[in-house]
Every structure is written in C-alpha cells, then in structure tokens.
Amino acid sequence: MLLLKNEMTNLSARERFIKYDNYTVYWKGFIYIPFTHSGEASIKKFIKKIKEMGIQEAIQLLHGNFFVTVIDHRMNKTYSFIDNSGLFEAYYDNYHISTSFLEIVKESKLNTKDLDKRRIIEFLNAGVLYNKRTFFEEVKKIDRLEILVSHENQRSLHYKVERDLEPLEEEFFVDFFAGFAKSVENLSVSVDLTGGIDSRLLATILDANDVKFECSVSGSNKDKDVAIAEEVAHKLNHSLIVSERPSTIEEKEIEQLFYFCDGLYEIFNAYSGRNSQLQRSNREVDLIITGAGGELFKDFFWLQDFPQYRKSTSDIGKLFHTRISPIKFDTNLLSEPYAPINMNYSEHAINELSKYEKNINTKTYDQIYYFYRMQALAGRLLTSSSSIVNSYSPLLEYNLVRVGYNLPRMKRFFNNFHREIITKLNPTIAKTQTTEGKLTVSSEKLELMKDTSKYVSDKGVRLAKKVIQRILKRTLFSTRYHHESFYQSVRALPIATETFEILIKENIIKKNKTLAEVRDEHLGRIISLGLLIKYLKTSN
C-alpha cells in the first residue's frame, strides 16, 4: 500500500478498503472493535465513532495489529496510523506513506550511499532495527502514538491519547477475551500451540469462550514440544497440525524470504513461520493467534535479577547481554569505518535503553521488553504474516499489557498468573506437564509442592544457557527455528557467497575474510543485508 498525494496506489490482494458515509477507509492487517465482527463491520462502527467523539478518541476503541488510512471527504483530510500497541510496521518520508519499506525506498530512489552505518551495525548484531528505525534516516516507522494527517498536500503530525500503562484490574484480562471471541466468531482461527505455558493460556481461555480453532505446532513428532501440544489439543478436543521444522532451503526461497521480511529482519528466523503460514493459507485459515507477549505475565524477562524483583536500581547492561544481544558480531570481520562502530555498539545500545528506566528494576525490564524489543521483533513477524494470513498476539495488546505490567511481583513469580487462570478454567489442562522444566501450570497445593524444585532447576538451566551463550559466542541446545543441519546447507548455496562478496565490495566486510568465519547466528544477517544492497542497486 502506498499513499502518494492523498491517493492510494499499488493495492494488493491483502489490503482492503470500504467507502462509507463520506469516508473511505483502507486497512491492512487484523482489526476489530470488541464484540463486533472484525474487518468491515468494525471499520463501519469506527467511522460512526469518529463522527461522535473525533478520531483521536475513536482510535482508542480499535484492537488488533494493523495499518489504517482514513480519508474524510468532507474535510478533504487523510489520517494514517497503526494499532495502539505499535505492532504493525508502516513507514513514511517527506513524500510517501507505505506499508512496505522496500516500496518506499524504491519510490524515494534511495541508494547504498544513503545507508546509515550505525544501523547496519545494529542489524548485524540484532537481526532487526529497534526504536522504529530503518536503514535510512529519511524513512521512519510510524510510531504507535502518531497520526499522520494530510490536508491539501501538506503533512502534519498529530498524536493519539496516551494512557502510560495505567493499572487495569486483573478481571479485565479474562473479560477481554469475551469481546475478542465475538469478533472472530465468523473466522477460521488457528492457534500456535507449543509445550509452553503462554500458548496454553491462550488455547484454554479461547476454548472457554467457545472460539472454534485448530492448533498448529512446528517441529518433529519426536519433539517433546510436539508431544505435549498433542496432549493438550486432544484434551481440549481441538485438532493439531504439525509442520516439520525445515532442514534445507532453496535459493528462490531465500529471495522470497527477503521480500517477506521487507528487508528489515533476519530472514532465516522467519523461515519456519512463513512455511507454517503458507500451509495455513492453503487450509483457508483467516487468523493465526500466537502467544507472543506471555513474558509480560511471568518473570521470564527478570530472571537475571532473581530473586530481587523490587530493586530500586536496574542492571540494564546485564539485561542487554543476557536477553537482547548475548553474541556480538565479530569486529574482526569488519572494515573501516564499521569496526569502531561495532566495538561501541553495546555501550551505545545500553545507553539508549536507559530512557526506559523506572522506579523498580522489573518495571524497567518490562518497558524494554514491550516498547523496545517486542515492537521490533513481534511487530515485524506479525506484519510480514499479514501478506499471507493475518496474525495476532493478544497478550501484546496494549490494555492487556497494562494488566501484566501492574501485577504484584509475586503474581508473576512461579507462573502464578497463568496457574490461577488455567486452573480455574480447566484443571485437567493445568495439571498437564509443560516443556518448561516439566512443570505443570496448576495452582492446586499438591502440584505447587511438586513444581517448586522443578521451577528452581528450570530457571537455573535457562540462565546457564545464556551465560554459556555469551562466553562461547554461540547458541547451544537450540533448534527453535530449523533443523540443526540447516546452516550447513545454507553455506553451500551460491547466494550465501554472493551476498558475502557484496558486503566486501561495499567495504563493510574486510577483503581478506571468508564466509567460513561468520558464525551461524549471524549468517542470515549477512545474507539479508547483502540482498538489501543488491535490491538498492537494481531498483534505481
């Protein structure tokens, strides 16, 4: 979708629009008002609310992850914005607004000399760009609070109402899903179900609200994750589809992944998910539900400070090195002037994160997790998925985050929040083991006693993995995205060598370096960046 001089162009099959009561509304992604069917019905209700209360207040009623452009034909004004949670990725410069970074770069005729060197280094280290950045200073991501207003070919920036994570009662969490269930009752829904507790919480609460859905998991039938997912799906009386984790990839798929990720995300981390989305599209699924954001209702992102969860000071450096960037890109691979930027990358990033600091350490970590990390990582994947099947992570919905953010620290310790809800809704499911140290998610006293030692052991193992990851500069024990032999097959592809050589020619990588010196964890970033540079050279 491209907005140019108040006209929409380049509409694709995944973008929709309606004309209603002197308004034209274009949207992409999943959008709904609770208790109202998603999509067109919610858009019509939204337009009525604009007339009643104004657009800034009406926007607060919208849920989902989406980009919207509203054309008010009476006032000759155009409003463009994303969801209140800041998850959908859309972009703008002085002349364009687009749902595609690559499209806006092409239209703006940007080239390799315009690339920001510091952002290249961030991408090589993180596989994504944080804080609403793109590779170009000229192209910006629309912030969750921004409303771009166009009137008579003039652009101005307005802002939504800010709630600042004000407290919401715990009861709101369960009540929220009643409204969501009504909004999706006419859709074919697929839920990502793993052996963990976040997806189980979602599956249980959706089942309790009579949502019809299938379950889907990626992996092998030999995986414990798959076995537990099968057990949970069977007990909930929902079907489970298992998609194999990929062990190889073809060159044409790499190029498809580059466009799927819009040039802004490490392609291989999206590979397994994209395959699953294509399969669900073939099954005519309308909406995928994921458990991303469950960390905001437990203590996962706080573990580096365990058990001190109410300290007045935060160790952002420890958080960064254990949770965000444990394996730094090898400075020895980089040429001037990239090498010195990489040497200072961690210090620069940690300093940037200090703006999220709050009065207690765990609130600081939540702020970083939600506003910094997940709006980049989950946001990119949800946006990419919308080109195949709309996806939604309700646990990242802004108002639900307000619940988790303000929970008592003990309610998030030991998965207590998950335990209480799942046990209340389905005690049998609660007693079923998880992949998290074989813990249950039951709040019954006997199960709690059994789980105590398992919990301590599981958290110790998780922290140890992070420490080992940082010391050895490699990830052990993980086949999260694909088969363990995957990277070996990638290195044999001509495109891997081609993109590495592109970075040498652009003087990003030193001339005397070889692809063999690149760690597996960074290989996808090398190829992604090389493909971006190739795109820039061929699109102008």
Coordinates of C-alpha atoms in Angstrom, one line a residue:
M1 CA 0.0 0.0 0.0
L2 CA 1.4 3.4 -1.0
L3 CA -0.1 6.8 -0.2
L4 CA 1.0 9.5 -2.6
K5 CA -0.6 12.9 -2.8
N6 CA -3.7 11.6 -1.0
E7 CA -4.3 8.8 -3.5
M8 CA -3.9 5.1 -2.7
T9 CA -1.9 3.1 -5.3
N10 CA -0.4 -0.3 -5.6
L11 CA -3.1 -2.1 -3.7
S12 CA -2.5 -5.8 -3.3
A13 CA -4.9 -8.7 -2.5
R14 CA -4.1 -8.5 1.2
E15 CA -5.2 -4.9 1.5
R16 CA -8.9 -3.8 1.8
F17 CA -11.0 -0.7 1.6
I18 CA -14.6 0.4 2.0
K19 CA -16.4 3.6 1.3
Y20 CA -19.0 4.5 3.9
D21 CA -20.8 7.7 4.9
N22 CA -18.4 10.3 3.3
Y23 CA -15.3 8.3 4.4
T24 CA -13.0 5.9 2.6
V25 CA -11.0 3.6 4.8
Y26 CA -8.1 1.5 3.7
W27 CA -6.6 -1.1 6.0
K28 CA -4.1 -3.9 6.2
G29 CA -3.8 -6.5 9.0
F30 CA -6.2 -7.6 11.6
I31 CA -8.6 -5.0 13.1
Y32 CA -11.6 -5.2 15.3
I33 CA -13.7 -3.5 18.0
P34 CA -14.6 -5.9 20.8
F35 CA -18.0 -7.6 20.4
T36 CA -18.1 -6.5 16.8
H37 CA -17.0 -8.7 13.9
S38 CA -13.5 -8.0 12.7
G39 CA -12.8 -6.1 9.5
E40 CA -15.5 -4.3 7.7
A41 CA -18.1 -4.4 10.5
S42 CA -15.6 -2.9 12.9
I43 CA -14.5 -0.3 10.4
K44 CA -18.1 0.9 9.9
K45 CA -18.6 1.2 13.7
F46 CA -15.2 3.1 13.9
I47 CA -16.4 5.6 11.3
K48 CA -19.6 6.2 13.3
K49 CA -17.5 6.7 16.5
I50 CA -15.3 9.2 14.6
K51 CA -18.4 11.4 14.0
E52 CA -19.4 11.1 17.7
M53 CA -16.2 11.6 19.5
G54 CA -13.4 12.6 17.0
I55 CA -10.7 10.4 15.5
Q56 CA -8.3 10.6 18.4
E57 CA -10.8 9.1 20.9
A58 CA -12.3 6.7 18.3
I59 CA -8.9 5.2 17.6
Q60 CA -8.7 4.0 21.3
L61 CA -11.6 1.6 20.5
L62 CA -9.6 -0.3 17.9
H63 CA -7.8 -3.5 18.7
G64 CA -5.5 -5.9 16.6
N65 CA -2.4 -5.1 14.6
F66 CA -3.0 -3.1 11.6
F67 CA -2.3 0.0 9.4
V68 CA -5.2 2.3 8.6
T69 CA -5.7 5.3 6.3
V70 CA -9.0 7.2 6.7
I71 CA -10.0 9.7 4.1
D72 CA -12.5 12.3 5.3
H73 CA -14.1 13.5 2.0
R74 CA -16.0 16.3 3.8
M75 CA -12.9 17.9 5.3
N76 CA -10.5 16.7 2.5
K77 CA -8.2 15.3 5.2
T78 CA -6.4 11.9 5.3
Y79 CA -5.4 10.2 8.6
S80 CA -2.8 7.4 8.6
F81 CA -1.9 5.4 11.8
I82 CA -1.1 1.9 13.1
D83 CA -2.5 -0.1 16.0
N84 CA -2.4 1.3 19.6
S85 CA 0.1 -1.4 20.6
G86 CA 2.6 -0.3 17.9
L87 CA 3.0 -3.7 16.3
F88 CA 2.2 -3.2 12.7
E89 CA 5.0 -1.7 10.7
A90 CA 4.3 1.1 8.2
Y91 CA 6.7 3.8 7.0
Y92 CA 6.8 7.4 5.8
D93 CA 9.2 10.0 4.4
N94 CA 8.5 13.6 3.2
Y95 CA 6.5 12.4 0.2
H96 CA 5.1 8.9 0.9
I97 CA 3.4 6.7 3.4
S98 CA 3.7 2.9 2.7
T99 CA 3.1 -0.5 4.3
S100 CA 6.3 -1.6 2.6
F101 CA 9.8 -0.4 3.4
L102 CA 11.2 -1.7 0.2
E103 CA 8.5 0.0 -1.8
I104 CA 9.0 3.4 -0.2
V105 CA 12.8 3.1 -0.7
K106 CA 12.3 2.4 -4.4
E107 CA 9.9 5.3 -4.8
S108 CA 12.2 7.7 -3.0
K109 CA 15.2 6.5 -5.1
L110 CA 17.4 5.9 -2.1
N111 CA 20.7 4.0 -2.7
T112 CA 23.6 2.5 -0.9
K113 CA 25.3 5.8 -0.2
D114 CA 22.3 6.8 1.9
L115 CA 22.5 3.8 4.2
D116 CA 23.2 4.6 7.8
K117 CA 26.3 2.9 9.0
R118 CA 25.3 2.7 12.7
R119 CA 22.1 1.0 11.7
I120 CA 23.9 -1.5 9.6
I121 CA 25.9 -2.5 12.7
E122 CA 22.8 -2.7 14.7
F123 CA 21.3 -5.1 12.2
L124 CA 24.4 -7.3 12.1
N125 CA 24.2 -7.6 15.9
A126 CA 20.5 -7.8 16.4
G127 CA 19.0 -9.1 13.1
V128 CA 16.4 -6.3 13.4
L129 CA 16.3 -2.5 13.9
Y130 CA 15.0 -1.2 17.2
N131 CA 13.2 2.0 18.2
K132 CA 11.3 2.5 15.0
R133 CA 14.4 2.8 12.9
T134 CA 15.0 1.8 9.3
F135 CA 18.3 1.7 7.4
F136 CA 17.7 5.3 6.2
E137 CA 17.4 8.4 8.3
E138 CA 14.9 9.7 5.7
V139 CA 12.5 6.7 6.1
K140 CA 10.8 6.4 9.5
K141 CA 8.4 3.8 11.0
I142 CA 5.1 5.2 12.2
D143 CA 5.0 5.3 16.0
R144 CA 2.1 3.8 17.9
L145 CA 1.1 7.3 19.1
E146 CA 1.5 9.1 15.8
I147 CA -1.3 10.1 13.4
L148 CA -0.1 11.4 10.1
V149 CA -2.5 14.0 8.8
S150 CA -2.5 15.1 5.1
H151 CA -4.5 18.1 4.0
E152 CA -4.2 20.0 0.7
N153 CA -0.8 18.2 0.1
Q154 CA 0.5 19.4 3.4
R155 CA 1.6 16.8 6.1
S156 CA 1.3 17.4 9.9
L157 CA 1.8 15.1 12.8
H158 CA -0.9 14.6 15.5
Y159 CA -0.9 12.3 18.4
K160 CA -3.2 9.7 20.0
V161 CA -4.3 9.8 23.6
E162 CA -1.5 8.3 25.8
R163 CA -2.5 6.0 28.8
D164 CA 1.1 5.3 30.0
L165 CA 0.4 1.7 31.1
E166 CA -2.0 2.8 33.8
P167 CA -3.3 -0.1 36.0
L168 CA -6.2 -2.3 34.9
E169 CA -7.9 -4.8 37.2
E170 CA -6.9 -8.5 36.7
E171 CA -10.5 -9.3 35.9
F172 CA -10.2 -7.2 32.7
F173 CA -7.8 -10.0 31.3
V174 CA -10.5 -12.7 31.2
D175 CA -13.3 -10.3 30.3
F176 CA -11.2 -9.1 27.3
F177 CA -11.4 -12.4 25.6
A178 CA -15.2 -12.5 25.7
G179 CA -15.2 -9.4 23.4
F180 CA -12.5 -10.9 21.2
A181 CA -14.4 -14.2 20.8
K182 CA -17.4 -12.4 19.5
S183 CA -15.2 -10.5 17.0
V184 CA -13.8 -13.7 15.5
E185 CA -16.8 -16.0 15.6
N186 CA -17.1 -15.8 11.7
L187 CA -13.4 -16.5 11.1
S188 CA -11.4 -19.7 10.7
V189 CA -8.8 -19.5 13.5
S190 CA -5.5 -21.3 14.0
V191 CA -3.7 -21.1 17.4
D192 CA 0.1 -21.6 17.7
L193 CA 0.2 -24.3 20.4
T194 CA 3.6 -25.4 21.9
G195 CA 4.5 -27.3 25.0
G196 CA 5.0 -24.0 26.9
I197 CA 2.6 -22.1 29.1
D198 CA 1.8 -18.9 27.2
S199 CA 0.2 -20.7 24.2
R200 CA -1.6 -23.0 26.6
L201 CA -3.1 -20.0 28.5
L202 CA -4.4 -18.7 25.2
A203 CA -5.8 -22.0 24.0
T204 CA -7.5 -22.6 27.3
I205 CA -9.1 -19.2 27.5
L206 CA -10.2 -19.3 23.9
D207 CA -11.7 -22.7 24.4
A208 CA -13.6 -21.5 27.5
N209 CA -15.1 -18.7 25.3
D210 CA -16.2 -21.2 22.7
V211 CA -13.9 -20.0 20.0
K212 CA -13.6 -22.6 17.2
F213 CA -10.0 -23.1 16.3
E214 CA -7.4 -25.6 15.1
C215 CA -4.0 -25.9 16.8
S216 CA -0.7 -25.8 15.0
V217 CA 2.9 -26.6 16.1
S218 CA 6.2 -26.6 14.3
G219 CA 8.6 -29.5 14.9
S220 CA 9.1 -33.2 14.7
N221 CA 6.9 -35.9 16.1
K222 CA 9.9 -36.9 18.2
D223 CA 10.0 -33.5 19.9
K224 CA 8.7 -33.2 23.5
D225 CA 7.2 -29.8 22.5
V226 CA 5.0 -31.5 19.8
A227 CA 4.1 -34.4 22.1
I228 CA 2.8 -32.1 24.8
A229 CA 1.0 -29.9 22.3
E230 CA -0.8 -33.0 21.0
E231 CA -1.8 -34.0 24.5
V232 CA -3.2 -30.5 25.3
A233 CA -5.0 -30.3 21.9
H234 CA -6.6 -33.7 22.5
K235 CA -7.8 -32.8 26.0
L236 CA -9.3 -29.6 24.6
N237 CA -10.9 -31.5 21.8
H238 CA -9.2 -29.5 19.0
S239 CA -7.3 -30.7 16.0
L240 CA -3.5 -30.3 15.9
I241 CA -1.5 -29.8 12.7
V242 CA 2.3 -30.5 12.9
S243 CA 4.5 -28.7 10.4
E244 CA 8.1 -30.0 10.0
R245 CA 11.0 -27.7 11.0
P246 CA 13.0 -27.1 7.8
S247 CA 16.4 -28.7 7.4
T248 CA 17.3 -27.2 4.0
I249 CA 16.3 -24.2 1.9
E250 CA 16.4 -23.3 -1.8
E251 CA 17.8 -20.1 -3.3
K252 CA 14.4 -19.0 -4.6
E253 CA 13.0 -19.3 -1.1
I254 CA 15.8 -17.1 0.3
E255 CA 14.8 -14.4 -2.1
Q256 CA 11.1 -14.8 -1.2
L257 CA 12.0 -14.5 2.5
F258 CA 13.8 -11.3 1.8
Y259 CA 10.7 -9.7 0.4
F260 CA 8.6 -11.4 3.1
C261 CA 10.7 -9.7 5.8
D262 CA 10.6 -6.4 3.8
G263 CA 14.4 -6.2 4.0
L264 CA 14.3 -5.4 7.7
Y265 CA 14.6 -8.7 9.5
E266 CA 16.9 -11.6 9.6
I267 CA 15.4 -13.9 7.0
F268 CA 16.0 -17.3 8.5
N269 CA 14.3 -16.5 11.8
A270 CA 11.1 -16.1 9.7
Y271 CA 11.5 -19.2 7.5
S272 CA 9.7 -21.8 9.6
G273 CA 6.9 -19.4 10.5
R274 CA 6.4 -18.5 6.8
N275 CA 6.2 -22.1 5.8
S276 CA 3.5 -22.7 8.5
Q277 CA 1.6 -19.6 7.4
L278 CA 1.6 -20.8 3.8
Q279 CA 0.2 -24.2 4.9
R280 CA -2.5 -22.5 6.9
S281 CA -3.4 -20.3 4.0
N282 CA -3.9 -23.4 1.9
R283 CA -6.2 -24.6 4.7
E284 CA -8.1 -21.3 4.3
V285 CA -7.3 -20.1 7.8
D286 CA -8.3 -16.5 8.3
L287 CA -6.4 -15.6 11.5
I288 CA -3.4 -17.0 13.4
I289 CA -3.2 -16.5 17.1
T290 CA 0.2 -16.6 18.8
G291 CA 1.3 -16.5 22.5
A292 CA 4.0 -13.8 22.0
G293 CA 4.0 -11.4 24.9
G294 CA 3.4 -14.0 27.6
E295 CA 6.6 -12.9 29.3
L296 CA 4.7 -9.8 30.5
F297 CA 2.7 -12.0 32.8
K298 CA 5.5 -14.0 34.3
D299 CA 9.1 -13.4 35.5
F300 CA 11.0 -14.7 32.4
F301 CA 12.5 -11.3 31.4
W302 CA 13.5 -10.6 35.0
L303 CA 15.5 -13.8 35.7
Q304 CA 18.9 -12.2 35.6
D305 CA 18.0 -10.4 38.8
F306 CA 16.3 -13.4 40.5
P307 CA 15.1 -13.2 43.3
Q308 CA 15.5 -9.4 43.7
Y309 CA 12.4 -8.3 41.8
R310 CA 11.8 -4.9 43.6
K311 CA 15.2 -3.3 43.5
S312 CA 15.3 0.5 43.1
T313 CA 18.2 0.2 40.6
S314 CA 18.2 -1.7 37.3
D315 CA 21.2 -3.5 35.7
I316 CA 20.4 -2.7 32.0
G317 CA 23.8 -3.9 30.9
K318 CA 23.2 -7.4 32.3
L319 CA 19.8 -7.5 30.7
F320 CA 21.2 -6.4 27.4
H321 CA 24.0 -9.0 27.4
T322 CA 21.8 -11.9 28.6
R323 CA 18.4 -11.2 26.9
I324 CA 18.9 -8.9 23.9
S325 CA 22.4 -9.3 22.4
P326 CA 24.4 -12.2 24.0
I327 CA 26.5 -12.8 20.9
K328 CA 28.2 -9.8 19.5
F329 CA 29.1 -9.6 15.8
D330 CA 32.8 -10.2 15.2
T331 CA 34.5 -6.9 14.9
N332 CA 37.5 -8.6 13.2
L333 CA 35.3 -9.2 10.1
L334 CA 34.5 -5.5 9.6
S335 CA 36.4 -2.9 7.7
E336 CA 36.7 0.8 8.4
P337 CA 34.6 2.7 9.5
Y338 CA 32.3 -0.1 10.6
A339 CA 34.8 -1.8 13.0
P340 CA 34.9 1.1 15.6
I341 CA 31.1 1.5 15.5
N342 CA 30.8 -2.2 16.2
M343 CA 33.2 -2.0 19.1
N344 CA 31.0 0.6 20.8
Y345 CA 27.7 -1.0 19.8
S346 CA 26.8 -2.5 23.2
E347 CA 27.7 0.7 25.1
H348 CA 25.6 2.8 22.7
A349 CA 22.6 0.4 22.9
I350 CA 22.7 0.2 26.7
N351 CA 22.8 3.9 27.0
E352 CA 19.8 4.2 24.7
L353 CA 17.9 1.7 26.9
S354 CA 18.3 4.0 29.9
K355 CA 15.4 6.1 28.8
Y356 CA 13.1 3.2 29.8
E357 CA 14.3 3.2 33.4
K358 CA 11.5 3.2 36.1
N359 CA 11.4 3.2 39.9
I360 CA 11.9 -0.6 40.2
N361 CA 14.1 -2.9 38.2
T362 CA 11.4 -5.2 36.9
K363 CA 9.2 -2.4 35.6
T364 CA 12.3 -1.1 33.7
Y365 CA 12.8 -4.6 32.1
D366 CA 9.1 -4.7 31.2
Q367 CA 9.3 -1.3 29.5
I368 CA 12.3 -2.5 27.5
Y369 CA 10.7 -5.8 26.6
Y370 CA 7.5 -4.2 25.3
F371 CA 8.4 -0.9 23.9
Y372 CA 11.8 -1.8 22.6
R373 CA 12.2 -5.5 21.9
M374 CA 8.7 -6.8 21.1
Q375 CA 7.5 -3.9 19.0
A376 CA 10.5 -4.7 16.7
L377 CA 10.6 -8.5 16.8
A378 CA 7.0 -9.5 17.2
G379 CA 5.9 -6.4 15.2
R380 CA 8.0 -7.4 12.2
L381 CA 6.8 -11.0 12.2
L382 CA 3.1 -10.1 12.6
T383 CA 3.4 -7.5 9.8
S384 CA 5.1 -10.0 7.5
S385 CA 2.5 -12.6 8.2
S386 CA -0.3 -10.2 7.1
S387 CA 0.9 -10.7 3.5
I388 CA -0.2 -14.4 3.8
V389 CA -2.5 -14.8 6.8
N390 CA -3.4 -12.2 9.3
S391 CA -1.8 -12.9 12.7
Y392 CA -2.5 -11.5 16.2
S393 CA -0.8 -11.7 19.5
P394 CA -3.5 -10.7 22.1
L395 CA -1.0 -10.8 25.0
L396 CA 0.8 -7.9 23.4
E397 CA -2.5 -5.8 23.2
Y398 CA -1.8 -2.5 25.0
N399 CA -4.6 -2.8 27.5
L400 CA -3.6 -6.4 28.4
V401 CA 0.0 -5.3 28.9
R402 CA -1.4 -2.7 31.4
V403 CA -2.7 -5.7 33.4
G404 CA 0.6 -7.6 33.4
Y405 CA 2.8 -4.6 34.0
N406 CA 1.0 -3.7 37.2
L407 CA 0.6 -7.2 38.7
P408 CA 2.1 -7.8 42.1
R409 CA 5.6 -9.2 41.6
M410 CA 4.6 -12.5 43.4
K411 CA 1.7 -12.9 40.9
R412 CA 4.2 -13.2 38.1
F413 CA 6.7 -15.3 40.0
F414 CA 6.3 -19.1 39.6
N415 CA 3.9 -18.6 36.7
N416 CA 1.2 -17.8 39.3
F417 CA -0.9 -15.6 37.0
H418 CA -1.0 -18.4 34.3
R419 CA -1.7 -21.0 37.0
E420 CA -4.7 -19.3 38.5
I421 CA -6.4 -18.7 35.2
I422 CA -5.8 -22.1 33.6
T423 CA -6.7 -24.0 36.8
K424 CA -9.9 -22.1 37.2
L425 CA -10.9 -22.7 33.5
N426 CA -9.6 -26.2 33.0
P427 CA -8.0 -28.1 35.9
T428 CA -7.1 -31.1 33.7
I429 CA -5.2 -28.9 31.3
A430 CA -3.5 -27.1 34.2
K431 CA -2.1 -30.4 35.5
T432 CA -0.6 -31.4 32.2
Q433 CA 3.2 -31.0 32.1
T434 CA 4.9 -28.3 30.1
T435 CA 8.3 -28.2 28.4
E436 CA 9.4 -25.6 31.0
G437 CA 11.2 -28.0 33.3
K438 CA 8.3 -30.5 33.2
L439 CA 6.3 -28.0 35.4
T440 CA 2.5 -28.0 35.5
V441 CA 0.5 -24.8 35.5
S442 CA -1.8 -25.9 38.3
S443 CA -2.5 -23.8 41.3
E444 CA -3.5 -26.8 43.4
K445 CA -1.3 -27.1 46.5
L446 CA -0.1 -30.6 45.8
E447 CA 1.0 -29.7 42.3
L448 CA 2.6 -26.5 43.6
M449 CA 4.7 -28.5 46.0
K450 CA 5.9 -30.9 43.3
D451 CA 6.7 -28.0 40.9
T452 CA 8.8 -25.9 43.4
S453 CA 12.1 -27.7 42.9
K454 CA 11.5 -28.2 39.2
Y455 CA 11.0 -24.4 38.9
V456 CA 14.3 -23.5 40.5
S457 CA 16.1 -26.1 38.4
D458 CA 14.5 -24.9 35.1
K459 CA 15.3 -21.2 35.8
G460 CA 18.9 -22.2 36.7
V461 CA 19.3 -24.1 33.4
R462 CA 17.8 -21.2 31.4
L463 CA 20.2 -18.7 32.9
A464 CA 23.2 -21.0 32.5
K465 CA 22.4 -21.3 28.8
K466 CA 22.5 -17.5 28.5
V467 CA 25.8 -17.3 30.3
I468 CA 27.3 -20.1 28.1
Q469 CA 26.0 -18.3 25.0
R470 CA 27.8 -15.2 25.9
I471 CA 31.1 -16.9 26.9
L472 CA 31.3 -19.3 24.0
K473 CA 29.8 -16.9 21.4
R474 CA 27.4 -19.5 20.1
T475 CA 23.9 -20.8 20.8
L476 CA 23.8 -24.4 22.3
F477 CA 20.9 -26.8 22.6
S478 CA 18.6 -24.8 20.3
T479 CA 16.7 -25.8 17.1
R480 CA 14.0 -23.2 17.6
Y481 CA 13.7 -22.1 14.0
H482 CA 15.0 -25.0 12.0
H483 CA 16.9 -28.3 11.9
E484 CA 20.5 -28.3 13.4
S485 CA 21.9 -29.1 9.9
F486 CA 20.2 -26.1 8.4
Y487 CA 23.1 -23.6 8.3
Q488 CA 25.5 -26.2 6.8
S489 CA 23.1 -26.5 3.8
V490 CA 22.9 -22.6 3.5
R491 CA 26.6 -22.2 3.3
A492 CA 26.7 -24.4 0.2
L493 CA 24.4 -22.2 -1.7
P494 CA 25.8 -19.7 -4.2
I495 CA 23.6 -16.9 -2.8
A496 CA 25.5 -17.1 0.5
T497 CA 28.8 -16.5 -1.2
E498 CA 27.3 -13.8 -3.5
T499 CA 25.9 -11.8 -0.7
F500 CA 29.1 -12.0 1.4
E501 CA 31.1 -10.7 -1.6
I502 CA 28.6 -7.9 -2.0
L503 CA 29.4 -6.8 1.6
I504 CA 33.1 -6.9 0.7
K505 CA 32.6 -4.8 -2.3
E506 CA 30.7 -2.3 -0.3
N507 CA 33.6 -2.1 2.2
I508 CA 31.5 -3.4 5.1
I509 CA 33.4 -6.7 5.4
K510 CA 37.2 -6.8 5.1
K511 CA 38.6 -8.1 1.8
N512 CA 40.6 -10.9 3.3
K513 CA 37.7 -12.5 5.2
T514 CA 35.8 -15.7 4.2
L515 CA 32.2 -16.9 4.8
A516 CA 33.5 -19.7 7.0
E517 CA 34.5 -17.1 9.6
V518 CA 30.9 -15.9 10.0
R519 CA 29.1 -17.6 12.9
D520 CA 25.8 -19.5 12.2
E521 CA 23.9 -17.0 14.3
H522 CA 25.0 -14.1 12.0
L523 CA 24.8 -15.9 8.7
G524 CA 21.2 -14.9 8.0
R525 CA 22.0 -11.2 8.8
I526 CA 24.9 -11.3 6.3
I527 CA 22.6 -12.7 3.5
S528 CA 19.8 -10.3 4.4
L529 CA 22.0 -7.2 4.3
G530 CA 23.6 -8.4 1.0
L531 CA 20.2 -8.8 -0.6
L532 CA 19.2 -5.3 0.6
I533 CA 22.2 -3.8 -1.1
K534 CA 21.6 -5.8 -4.2
Y535 CA 18.0 -4.5 -4.2
L536 CA 19.1 -0.9 -3.9
K537 CA 21.5 -1.2 -6.8
T538 CA 18.9 -2.9 -9.1
S539 CA 15.9 -0.8 -8.2
N540 CA 17.3 2.6 -9.1

